[in-house]
Amino acid sequence: MNAETEIERAIGRAYQSGIMWVIHGKGTGKLREGVHEFLSHHPQVDRFELAGEKDGGGGVTIAYLK
């Protein structure tokens, strides 16, 4: 299963709460870039941002759902 499939499933599960945290790690940034690209085109995602430093910083993306 790839990351996009996992994120799609997670959006379905998180839809009612309106927020979803994606833990992609810091690493090289390739996975983060892919996650952001996917989220930027997803019709159920209103916006997203990196978490604050105390919540994982560049290793975590918070997506706000419509």
Short mmCIF file of C-alpha atoms in Angstrom, two decimals:
data_model
loop_
_atom_site.label_atom_id
_atom_site.label_comp_id
_atom_site.label_asym_id
_atom_site.label_seq_id
_atom_site.Cartn_x
_atom_site.Cartn_y
_atom_site.Cartn_z
CA MET A 1 0.00 0.00 0.00
CA ASN A 2 1.39 3.42 -0.87
CA ALA A 3 1.29 6.68 1.09
CA GLU A 4 -1.50 8.18 -1.05
CA THR A 5 -3.77 5.21 -0.35
CA GLU A 6 -3.06 5.47 3.38
CA ILE A 7 -3.77 9.21 3.41
CA GLU A 8 -7.01 8.73 1.46
CA ARG A 9 -8.19 6.19 4.05
CA ALA A 10 -7.12 8.45 6.92
CA ILE A 11 -9.08 11.38 5.46
CA GLY A 12 -12.18 9.21 5.43
CA ARG A 13 -11.65 8.28 9.08
CA ALA A 14 -10.82 11.84 10.20
CA TYR A 15 -13.50 13.62 8.19
CA GLN A 16 -15.94 14.17 11.08
CA SER A 17 -13.27 15.64 13.36
CA GLY A 18 -12.18 18.08 10.64
CA ILE A 19 -8.47 17.65 11.29
CA MET A 20 -5.85 15.05 10.47
CA TRP A 21 -2.22 14.75 11.54
CA VAL A 22 0.14 13.09 9.05
CA ILE A 23 3.42 11.90 10.58
CA HIS A 24 5.86 11.62 7.68
CA GLY A 25 9.12 12.22 9.50
CA LYS A 26 11.83 14.71 8.64
CA GLY A 27 14.28 12.62 6.59
CA THR A 28 15.10 13.93 3.12
CA GLY A 29 11.76 15.72 2.71
CA LYS A 30 10.63 13.63 -0.28
CA LEU A 31 7.75 12.01 1.59
CA ARG A 32 6.68 15.38 3.06
CA GLU A 33 6.71 16.91 -0.44
CA GLY A 34 4.61 14.03 -1.78
CA VAL A 35 2.14 14.34 1.09
CA HIS A 36 1.81 18.09 0.53
CA GLU A 37 1.35 17.61 -3.22
CA PHE A 38 -1.40 15.05 -2.61
CA LEU A 39 -3.15 17.19 0.02
CA SER A 40 -3.00 20.33 -2.14
CA HIS A 41 -5.16 18.65 -4.80
CA HIS A 42 -7.52 16.69 -2.55
CA PRO A 43 -11.11 18.00 -2.68
CA GLN A 44 -11.75 17.34 1.03
CA VAL A 45 -8.68 19.26 2.25
CA ASP A 46 -9.20 22.94 3.01
CA ARG A 47 -5.59 23.70 3.95
CA PHE A 48 -2.56 22.19 5.65
CA GLU A 49 0.50 23.29 7.56
CA LEU A 50 3.53 21.90 9.32
CA ALA A 51 3.06 21.28 13.03
CA GLY A 52 4.68 23.55 15.58
CA GLU A 53 8.08 22.49 16.92
CA LYS A 54 6.61 21.03 20.13
CA ASP A 55 4.30 18.83 18.02
CA GLY A 56 6.86 17.47 15.57
CA GLY A 57 7.73 20.48 13.43
CA GLY A 58 8.82 19.54 9.91
CA GLY A 59 8.07 15.86 10.54
CA VAL A 60 4.31 16.33 10.91
CA THR A 61 1.69 17.94 8.66
CA ILE A 62 -1.69 19.02 9.99
CA ALA A 63 -4.49 18.91 7.41
CA TYR A 64 -7.75 20.79 7.96
CA LEU A 65 -10.67 19.13 6.23
CA LYS A 66 -13.71 20.79 4.62
#
